[in-house]
């Protein structure tokens, strides 16, 4: 039996974001296919799986419980609370102690475990002091229900407040060539405080790949439909920037996604990335990116082609942006 992983620092720098097996990008993956993919990930050497109560309103945690808990000692398990299905059936952000406790207990039941290695506050409920929500997570840790405490989509200032209440082991935020907001402050804050920075959407929700999604063909339930960068007034310019990156991939012999992942990992040794996929081929290709050693010239070329000046449109619409706490670039 494999040795149990005890910290995020024990894991490979490429983990698996499990969200899109159950949530966000359209029709959920059939369960049998999802089970095969998750087990194939472990076979390849992935040892960090990331889920959340929000994903499929519990369906993703249930999937992991069915699919891989017989191999529990082979991977580091991360999940999230603070954003979940509310009484009206819609997404709810709630950081009150009683809500966090309830969602944690439900997650443990769905996952079929007694302990979650890393538990994030998925969103900071701005009506609740961050210290109060983190204090509740610290109590859950003391009770043995969770291990390390993480935050998602927070600013450096909020991270520091939370860290004074209890050490924060990880911060999860969108980061890629086309989303550079963490470079304002939170990347450096994580480095200073000894927290791992976990980059979600490191291939830009499928954009930094060899086959960019076609916005006109996205189904109504695909969350990218409401993201400004996928809308007509911005998409053409964004596609043009990324086509330049695709040309670099062809020249170097790597996939565009591998270049995107290698670039993210090059930004600091405290950074890990958690791309998601429903494809076993992409699963293997993404994992190989951890071993890429791109030249300084290639990294600089990627940086020049896809950056905050060449990508058009905000990453979220105004309503979603109001729910998060990350720093934003000024115009």
Coordinates of C-alpha atoms in Angstrom, one line a residue:
X1 CA 0.0 0.0 0.0
X2 CA 1.3 3.5 -0.9
X3 CA 2.4 5.7 1.9
X4 CA -0.4 8.2 2.9
X5 CA 0.3 11.7 1.8
X6 CA 0.2 14.2 4.7
X7 CA 0.7 17.6 3.0
X8 CA 0.2 19.3 -0.3
X9 CA 4.0 19.7 -0.5
X10 CA 4.2 15.9 -0.8
X11 CA 2.2 15.9 -4.0
X12 CA 3.2 16.2 -7.6
X13 CA 3.0 19.7 -9.0
X14 CA 0.3 18.7 -11.4
X15 CA -2.9 17.7 -9.6
X16 CA -6.4 16.9 -11.0
X17 CA -9.2 19.3 -10.8
X18 CA -12.3 17.1 -10.8
X19 CA -15.0 19.8 -11.3
X20 CA -15.7 19.3 -14.9
X21 CA -16.6 15.7 -14.5
X22 CA -19.8 16.8 -12.8
X23 CA -20.2 20.6 -13.2
X24 CA -19.7 23.8 -15.1
X25 CA -19.0 22.9 -18.7
X26 CA -22.1 21.3 -19.8
X27 CA -23.3 17.7 -19.6
X28 CA -21.7 15.7 -16.8
X29 CA -19.4 12.8 -17.8
X30 CA -21.1 9.4 -17.6
X31 CA -20.3 7.8 -14.3
X32 CA -18.5 4.8 -15.7
X33 CA -16.3 7.0 -17.8
X34 CA -15.5 9.3 -14.9
X35 CA -14.6 6.4 -12.7
X36 CA -12.2 5.1 -15.3
X37 CA -10.6 8.5 -15.7
X38 CA -10.1 9.0 -12.0
X39 CA -8.5 5.6 -11.6
X40 CA -6.4 6.2 -14.7
X41 CA -5.2 9.4 -13.1
X42 CA -4.0 7.5 -10.0
X43 CA -2.3 4.9 -12.3
X44 CA -0.4 7.6 -14.0
X45 CA 0.8 9.1 -10.7
X46 CA -1.6 11.9 -10.0
X47 CA -1.7 12.1 -6.2
X48 CA -3.8 15.3 -5.6
X49 CA -7.5 15.3 -6.3
X50 CA -9.5 18.5 -5.9
X51 CA -13.3 18.6 -5.5
X52 CA -15.9 20.7 -3.7
X53 CA -19.4 20.7 -2.3
X54 CA -20.5 23.0 -5.1
X55 CA -19.5 20.8 -8.0
X56 CA -22.7 19.2 -9.2
X57 CA -24.2 20.2 -5.8
X58 CA -22.4 17.3 -4.1
X59 CA -22.4 14.9 -7.1
X60 CA -18.6 15.3 -7.6
X61 CA -17.8 14.4 -4.0
X62 CA -20.1 11.4 -4.3
X63 CA -18.4 10.4 -7.5
X64 CA -15.0 10.4 -5.8
X65 CA -16.4 8.4 -3.0
X66 CA -17.5 5.7 -5.3
X67 CA -14.6 5.8 -7.7
X68 CA -11.3 6.0 -5.7
X69 CA -11.8 5.7 -2.0
X70 CA -10.6 2.1 -2.2
X71 CA -7.3 3.7 -3.1
X72 CA -7.4 6.4 -0.4
X73 CA -3.7 6.1 0.6
X74 CA -2.6 7.0 -2.9
X75 CA -3.7 10.6 -3.0
X76 CA -4.1 13.8 -1.2
X77 CA -7.8 14.8 -1.0
X78 CA -8.9 18.4 -1.2
X79 CA -12.4 19.7 -1.0
X80 CA -14.2 23.0 -0.3
X81 CA -17.0 24.5 1.7
X82 CA -18.7 27.9 1.9
X83 CA -20.4 27.7 -1.5
X84 CA -23.0 25.1 -2.1
X85 CA -26.6 24.4 -2.9
X86 CA -29.0 26.5 -1.0
X87 CA -32.6 25.8 0.2
X88 CA -34.0 27.2 -3.0
X89 CA -31.8 24.9 -5.2
X90 CA -29.5 27.7 -6.2
X91 CA -25.8 28.4 -5.5
X92 CA -25.3 29.9 -2.1
X93 CA -22.3 31.5 -0.4
X94 CA -22.5 31.1 3.3
X95 CA -19.5 31.3 5.7
X96 CA -21.4 31.0 9.0
X97 CA -20.0 28.5 11.4
X98 CA -23.1 26.3 11.4
X99 CA -23.2 26.2 7.6
X100 CA -19.5 25.3 7.3
X101 CA -19.9 22.5 9.9
X102 CA -23.0 21.1 8.2
X103 CA -21.4 21.1 4.7
X104 CA -18.2 19.5 6.1
X105 CA -20.2 16.7 7.7
X106 CA -22.2 16.1 4.5
X107 CA -18.9 16.1 2.4
X108 CA -17.4 13.4 4.7
X109 CA -20.5 11.3 4.2
X110 CA -20.5 11.7 0.4
X111 CA -16.8 11.0 0.1
X112 CA -17.0 8.1 2.5
X113 CA -14.1 9.2 4.6
X114 CA -13.5 10.5 8.1
X115 CA -10.9 13.1 7.2
X116 CA -10.3 15.5 4.3
X117 CA -6.6 16.4 3.9
X118 CA -7.1 20.0 2.7
X119 CA -10.4 21.9 3.2
X120 CA -10.8 25.3 1.5
X121 CA -13.2 28.1 2.2
X122 CA -14.5 28.2 -1.4
X123 CA -15.6 31.8 -1.2
X124 CA -15.3 34.3 1.6
X125 CA -18.8 35.3 2.7
X126 CA -18.2 39.0 3.1
X127 CA -21.0 39.2 5.7
X128 CA -19.0 37.0 8.0
X129 CA -15.5 38.1 9.3
X130 CA -12.9 35.9 7.7
X131 CA -11.5 35.2 11.1
X132 CA -14.8 33.6 12.2
X133 CA -15.0 31.3 9.2
X134 CA -11.4 30.3 9.5
X135 CA -11.8 29.8 13.2
X136 CA -14.6 27.3 12.5
X137 CA -12.3 25.4 10.1
X138 CA -9.6 25.4 12.8
X139 CA -12.2 23.8 15.1
X140 CA -12.9 21.1 12.5
X141 CA -9.2 20.5 12.2
X142 CA -8.9 20.1 16.0
X143 CA -11.7 17.6 15.8
X144 CA -9.8 15.6 13.2
X145 CA -12.4 16.1 10.4
X146 CA -10.0 18.1 8.2
X147 CA -6.2 18.6 7.9
X148 CA -4.9 21.7 6.4
X149 CA -6.9 24.9 5.9
X150 CA -7.1 26.7 2.5
X151 CA -8.8 29.7 1.0
X152 CA -10.0 30.3 -2.5
X153 CA -10.2 33.6 -4.6
X154 CA -9.0 35.9 -1.8
X155 CA -6.8 39.0 -1.8
X156 CA -3.4 39.1 0.0
X157 CA -5.0 41.3 2.7
X158 CA -7.7 38.7 3.4
X159 CA -5.1 36.0 3.4
X160 CA -3.0 37.8 6.0
X161 CA -6.0 38.3 8.2
X162 CA -7.0 34.6 8.0
X163 CA -3.4 33.5 8.6
X164 CA -3.3 35.4 11.8
X165 CA -6.3 33.4 13.0
X166 CA -4.8 30.1 11.9
X167 CA -2.0 29.2 9.4
X168 CA -3.3 28.9 5.9
X169 CA -1.7 26.1 4.0
X170 CA -3.0 26.9 0.5
X171 CA -4.7 29.5 -1.6
X172 CA -6.5 28.5 -4.7
X173 CA -7.1 31.1 -7.4
X174 CA -7.4 31.2 -11.2
X175 CA -3.9 31.7 -12.7
X176 CA -2.7 31.2 -16.3
X177 CA -1.1 33.1 -19.1
X178 CA -4.5 34.8 -19.7
X179 CA -5.3 35.5 -16.0
X180 CA -2.5 37.3 -14.2
X181 CA -4.3 38.8 -11.2
X182 CA -2.4 36.7 -8.6
X183 CA 0.8 38.5 -9.7
X184 CA -0.5 41.7 -8.1
X185 CA 0.0 40.5 -4.6
X186 CA -1.3 37.1 -3.6
X187 CA 1.5 35.0 -5.2
X188 CA 4.1 36.9 -3.1
X189 CA 1.9 36.7 0.0
X190 CA 1.7 33.0 -0.3
X191 CA 5.5 32.7 -0.7
X192 CA 6.1 34.9 2.3
X193 CA 3.6 33.0 4.5
X194 CA 4.7 29.6 3.4
X195 CA 1.4 28.8 1.7
X196 CA 1.1 26.7 -1.5
X197 CA -0.5 28.6 -4.4
X198 CA -2.9 26.3 -6.3
X199 CA -3.6 27.5 -9.8
X200 CA -7.1 26.5 -11.0
X201 CA -8.0 26.9 -14.7
X202 CA -4.4 26.9 -15.7
X203 CA -5.3 26.2 -19.3
X204 CA -7.9 29.0 -19.3
X205 CA -11.1 27.0 -19.3
X206 CA -10.0 25.1 -22.4
X207 CA -8.7 28.2 -24.3
X208 CA -5.0 27.4 -23.9
X209 CA -5.3 24.1 -25.8
X210 CA -4.8 22.8 -29.3
X211 CA -8.6 23.0 -29.8
X212 CA -10.2 26.1 -28.4
X213 CA -13.9 25.9 -27.6
X214 CA -16.3 27.5 -30.0
X215 CA -18.5 29.9 -28.0
X216 CA -21.3 29.5 -30.5
X217 CA -21.5 25.8 -29.8
X218 CA -21.5 26.0 -26.0
X219 CA -24.6 24.6 -24.5
X220 CA -26.8 26.8 -22.3
X221 CA -25.6 25.3 -19.0
X222 CA -21.9 25.9 -19.8
X223 CA -20.7 28.7 -17.4
X224 CA -18.4 30.1 -20.1
X225 CA -21.5 31.5 -21.9
X226 CA -21.6 34.2 -19.2
X227 CA -17.9 34.9 -19.2
X228 CA -17.0 38.1 -21.1
X229 CA -13.8 36.7 -22.7
X230 CA -15.9 34.1 -24.5
X231 CA -18.4 36.7 -25.9
X232 CA -18.2 38.1 -29.4
X233 CA -16.8 41.5 -28.6
X234 CA -13.7 39.9 -27.0
X235 CA -13.4 36.4 -28.4
X236 CA -11.8 37.1 -31.8
X237 CA -8.9 39.1 -30.3
X238 CA -8.4 36.4 -27.7
X239 CA -8.4 33.6 -30.3
X240 CA -5.8 35.5 -32.3
X241 CA -3.4 35.8 -29.3
X242 CA -3.8 32.1 -28.5
X243 CA -3.2 31.0 -32.1
X244 CA 0.2 32.5 -31.8
X245 CA 0.8 30.3 -28.8
X246 CA -0.5 27.2 -30.7
X247 CA 2.2 27.9 -33.3
X248 CA 4.8 27.8 -30.6
X249 CA 3.4 24.4 -29.5
X250 CA 3.7 23.0 -33.0
X251 CA 7.3 24.3 -33.3
X252 CA 8.4 22.8 -30.0
X253 CA 6.6 19.5 -30.3
X254 CA 4.5 20.0 -27.1
X255 CA 0.8 20.5 -26.8
X256 CA -0.5 24.0 -26.2
X257 CA -1.9 22.9 -22.8
X258 CA 1.5 21.5 -21.8
X259 CA 3.1 24.9 -22.6
X260 CA 0.5 26.6 -20.5
X261 CA 1.0 24.3 -17.6
X262 CA 4.8 24.5 -17.8
X263 CA 4.6 28.3 -17.8
X264 CA 2.4 28.3 -14.6
X265 CA 4.9 26.0 -12.8
X266 CA 7.8 28.2 -13.9
X267 CA 6.4 31.2 -12.0
X268 CA 7.4 29.8 -8.6
X269 CA 8.4 26.7 -6.7
X270 CA 5.4 27.2 -4.3
X271 CA 3.0 26.9 -7.2
X272 CA 1.0 23.7 -8.2
X273 CA -1.6 23.5 -11.0
X274 CA -4.8 21.5 -11.1
X275 CA -6.1 21.2 -14.7
X276 CA -9.3 19.4 -15.2
X277 CA -10.2 17.1 -18.2
X278 CA -12.7 14.5 -19.3
X279 CA -10.2 13.0 -21.8
X280 CA -7.7 10.2 -20.8
X281 CA -5.4 11.4 -23.6
X282 CA -5.3 15.0 -22.2
X283 CA -5.0 13.5 -18.7
X284 CA -1.7 11.9 -19.6
X285 CA -0.5 14.9 -21.7
X286 CA -1.2 17.3 -18.8
X287 CA 0.6 15.2 -16.3
X288 CA 3.7 15.1 -18.5
X289 CA 3.9 18.9 -18.3
X290 CA 5.4 18.7 -14.8
X291 CA 8.6 17.4 -16.4
X292 CA 9.0 20.1 -19.1
X293 CA 11.9 22.4 -18.8
X294 CA 11.2 25.2 -21.2
X295 CA 13.9 27.5 -22.2
X296 CA 13.9 31.1 -21.1
X297 CA 13.3 32.1 -24.7
X298 CA 10.2 30.0 -25.0
X299 CA 8.8 31.2 -21.7
X300 CA 9.4 34.8 -22.7
X301 CA 7.7 34.2 -26.1
X302 CA 4.6 32.7 -24.4
X303 CA 4.6 35.7 -22.0
X304 CA 4.7 38.1 -24.9
X305 CA 1.9 36.3 -26.9
X306 CA -0.7 35.8 -24.1
X307 CA -0.8 38.4 -21.3
X308 CA -3.1 41.0 -19.8
X309 CA -2.6 43.3 -22.7
X310 CA -3.3 40.8 -25.5
X311 CA -6.3 39.2 -23.8
X312 CA -9.5 41.2 -24.0
X313 CA -12.4 41.3 -21.4
X314 CA -12.6 40.7 -17.7
X315 CA -12.6 37.1 -16.5
X316 CA -15.9 37.3 -14.7
X317 CA -19.1 39.3 -15.3
X318 CA -19.9 42.0 -12.8
X319 CA -22.2 39.9 -10.6
X320 CA -19.6 37.1 -10.2
X321 CA -16.8 39.5 -9.7
X322 CA -18.6 41.0 -6.8
X323 CA -18.6 37.6 -5.0
X324 CA -14.8 37.3 -5.0
X325 CA -12.0 39.1 -3.2
X326 CA -9.1 38.9 -5.5
X327 CA -7.1 42.0 -6.5
X328 CA -7.9 43.4 -9.9
X329 CA -5.7 45.4 -12.3
X330 CA -6.6 49.0 -12.8
X331 CA -7.2 50.1 -16.3

